[in-house]
Amino acid sequence: QVQLAQSGGGLVQPGGSLRLSCVGSAQTFSSYAMGWFRQAPGKERDFVAAISTRGITKSYADSAKGRFTISRDNAKNTVYLQMNSLKPEDTAVYYCAAADWNRLILGLIDNWGQGTQVTVSS
């Protein structure tokens, strides 16, 4: 299926911002709903945000609402996660994912990016 390559992670101070990017290698990128998940040490991989194939419908975890924005540019085969007002509890490895909408929301995903570390610390 589609291969996903992530970039944009790093170390930021509390209150700072990062933008994660995930580019798909397939020409069928626009047929996938896309999402972001994160996994902190010792914790489960949790849903963060999802976006439908055309970008019309979006869904966010409560922890992300008002601070994170998911978007996509199908012409560039890319999905983004803009993260503002970052908190130490946002520290995790972030993964992008491709699936149909329902499977993304449920976390039933086989197609993952490689993950990128986001660390929020002073």
mmCIF file of C-alpha atoms in Angstrom:
data_model
loop_
_atom_site.group_PDB
_atom_site.id
_atom_site.type_symbol
_atom_site.label_atom_id
_atom_site.label_comp_id
_atom_site.label_asym_id
_atom_site.label_seq_id
_atom_site.Cartn_x
_atom_site.Cartn_y
_atom_site.Cartn_z
ATOM 1 C CA GLN A 1 0.000 0.000 0.000
ATOM 2 C CA VAL A 2 1.018 3.616 0.434
ATOM 3 C CA GLN A 3 4.318 4.272 2.199
ATOM 4 C CA LEU A 4 4.421 7.200 4.617
ATOM 5 C CA ALA A 5 7.476 9.319 5.421
ATOM 6 C CA GLN A 6 7.362 11.714 8.365
ATOM 7 C CA SER A 7 9.317 14.835 9.269
ATOM 8 C CA GLY A 8 9.105 17.883 11.530
ATOM 9 C CA GLY A 9 9.623 16.526 15.025
ATOM 10 C CA GLY A 10 12.075 17.890 17.541
ATOM 11 C CA LEU A 11 12.587 19.581 20.889
ATOM 12 C CA VAL A 12 10.533 22.631 21.840
ATOM 13 C CA GLN A 13 9.838 24.565 25.015
ATOM 14 C CA PRO A 14 6.393 24.599 26.618
ATOM 15 C CA GLY A 15 4.135 27.004 24.741
ATOM 16 C CA GLY A 16 6.038 26.522 21.509
ATOM 17 C CA SER A 17 4.897 25.155 18.164
ATOM 18 C CA LEU A 18 5.824 22.411 15.736
ATOM 19 C CA ARG A 19 4.443 21.274 12.418
ATOM 20 C CA LEU A 20 4.653 17.610 11.530
ATOM 21 C CA SER A 21 4.490 16.478 7.921
ATOM 22 C CA CYS A 22 3.728 13.098 6.419
ATOM 23 C CA VAL A 23 4.121 12.459 2.703
ATOM 24 C CA GLY A 24 2.687 9.448 0.918
ATOM 25 C CA SER A 25 4.477 7.713 -1.921
ATOM 26 C CA ALA A 26 1.379 6.544 -3.796
ATOM 27 C CA GLN A 27 -0.589 8.377 -6.445
ATOM 28 C CA THR A 28 -3.721 7.133 -4.665
ATOM 29 C CA PHE A 29 -2.958 9.276 -1.594
ATOM 30 C CA SER A 30 -6.223 11.180 -1.981
ATOM 31 C CA SER A 31 -8.232 7.970 -1.556
ATOM 32 C CA TYR A 32 -7.055 7.580 2.061
ATOM 33 C CA ALA A 33 -8.325 9.245 5.155
ATOM 34 C CA MET A 34 -5.285 10.303 7.186
ATOM 35 C CA GLY A 35 -4.609 10.561 10.873
ATOM 36 C CA TRP A 36 -2.099 11.214 13.610
ATOM 37 C CA PHE A 37 -1.481 9.097 16.692
ATOM 38 C CA ARG A 38 1.042 9.372 19.488
ATOM 39 C CA GLN A 39 2.661 7.063 21.985
ATOM 40 C CA ALA A 40 4.406 8.171 25.156
ATOM 41 C CA PRO A 41 6.806 5.885 27.050
ATOM 42 C CA GLY A 42 4.913 3.199 28.934
ATOM 43 C CA LYS A 43 1.569 4.179 27.421
ATOM 44 C CA GLU A 44 -0.710 3.000 24.641
ATOM 45 C CA ARG A 45 -0.720 4.532 21.192
ATOM 46 C CA ASP A 46 -3.479 7.146 21.328
ATOM 47 C CA PHE A 47 -5.542 8.865 18.670
ATOM 48 C CA VAL A 48 -4.752 12.549 18.106
ATOM 49 C CA ALA A 49 -6.507 13.703 14.933
ATOM 50 C CA ALA A 50 -8.005 12.506 11.658
ATOM 51 C CA ILE A 51 -8.977 14.086 8.362
ATOM 52 C CA SER A 52 -11.216 12.746 5.620
ATOM 53 C CA THR A 53 -10.111 12.180 2.037
ATOM 54 C CA ARG A 54 -11.177 15.634 0.854
ATOM 55 C CA GLY A 55 -10.306 17.385 4.108
ATOM 56 C CA ILE A 56 -13.906 18.333 4.807
ATOM 57 C CA THR A 57 -14.330 16.317 8.003
ATOM 58 C CA LYS A 58 -11.875 16.464 10.901
ATOM 59 C CA SER A 59 -11.786 14.810 14.291
ATOM 60 C CA TYR A 60 -9.601 15.569 17.312
ATOM 61 C CA ALA A 61 -8.877 14.008 20.641
ATOM 62 C CA ASP A 62 -9.979 16.185 23.552
ATOM 63 C CA SER A 63 -6.346 16.799 24.437
ATOM 64 C CA ALA A 64 -5.712 18.257 20.966
ATOM 65 C CA LYS A 65 -8.802 20.406 20.490
ATOM 66 C CA GLY A 66 -8.047 24.105 20.247
ATOM 67 C CA ARG A 67 -4.290 23.557 20.036
ATOM 68 C CA PHE A 68 -3.670 21.153 17.142
ATOM 69 C CA THR A 69 -4.844 21.429 13.547
ATOM 70 C CA ILE A 70 -4.791 18.628 11.006
ATOM 71 C CA SER A 71 -4.753 19.510 7.321
ATOM 72 C CA ARG A 72 -3.858 17.940 4.002
ATOM 73 C CA ASP A 73 -2.682 18.921 0.555
ATOM 74 C CA ASN A 74 -3.573 16.131 -1.826
ATOM 75 C CA ALA A 75 -1.658 17.783 -4.676
ATOM 76 C CA LYS A 76 1.489 17.265 -2.562
ATOM 77 C CA ASN A 77 0.456 13.875 -1.143
ATOM 78 C CA THR A 78 0.976 15.368 2.305
ATOM 79 C CA VAL A 79 -0.856 15.561 5.609
ATOM 80 C CA TYR A 80 0.171 18.010 8.350
ATOM 81 C CA LEU A 81 -0.278 18.356 12.063
ATOM 82 C CA GLN A 82 0.192 21.910 13.310
ATOM 83 C CA MET A 83 0.789 21.831 17.060
ATOM 84 C CA ASN A 84 0.570 25.056 19.045
ATOM 85 C CA SER A 85 0.724 25.821 22.760
ATOM 86 C CA LEU A 86 2.639 22.627 23.354
ATOM 87 C CA LYS A 87 2.717 21.113 26.817
ATOM 88 C CA PRO A 88 5.137 18.638 28.415
ATOM 89 C CA GLU A 89 2.380 16.017 28.330
ATOM 90 C CA ASP A 90 2.441 16.239 24.518
ATOM 91 C CA THR A 91 5.855 14.552 24.569
ATOM 92 C CA ALA A 92 5.595 11.338 22.569
ATOM 93 C CA VAL A 93 6.485 9.611 19.349
ATOM 94 C CA TYR A 94 3.990 10.794 16.746
ATOM 95 C CA TYR A 95 2.851 8.524 13.924
ATOM 96 C CA CYS A 96 0.875 9.319 10.810
ATOM 97 C CA ALA A 97 -1.529 6.728 9.477
ATOM 98 C CA ALA A 98 -3.561 5.979 6.364
ATOM 99 C CA ALA A 99 -6.835 4.067 6.277
ATOM 100 C CA ASP A 100 -10.512 4.565 5.644
ATOM 101 C CA TRP A 101 -12.235 6.988 7.983
ATOM 102 C CA ASN A 102 -13.891 4.441 10.246
ATOM 103 C CA ARG A 103 -10.731 2.431 10.788
ATOM 104 C CA LEU A 104 -8.766 5.595 11.587
ATOM 105 C CA ILE A 105 -11.237 6.640 14.266
ATOM 106 C CA LEU A 106 -11.190 3.151 15.758
ATOM 107 C CA GLY A 107 -7.416 2.828 15.567
ATOM 108 C CA LEU A 108 -7.612 -0.265 13.365
ATOM 109 C CA ILE A 109 -4.713 0.657 11.112
ATOM 110 C CA ASP A 110 -2.084 -1.352 9.256
ATOM 111 C CA ASN A 111 -0.451 1.527 7.347
ATOM 112 C CA TRP A 112 1.832 3.633 9.580
ATOM 113 C CA GLY A 113 4.579 6.168 9.136
ATOM 114 C CA GLN A 114 7.932 5.534 10.799
ATOM 115 C CA GLY A 115 7.240 7.843 13.735
ATOM 116 C CA THR A 116 8.941 11.043 14.842
ATOM 117 C CA GLN A 117 9.885 12.186 18.345
ATOM 118 C CA VAL A 118 8.300 15.309 19.783
ATOM 119 C CA THR A 119 9.753 16.467 23.091
ATOM 120 C CA VAL A 120 8.310 19.418 25.001
ATOM 121 C CA SER A 121 10.592 20.449 27.829
ATOM 122 C CA SER A 122 12.098 23.493 29.469
#
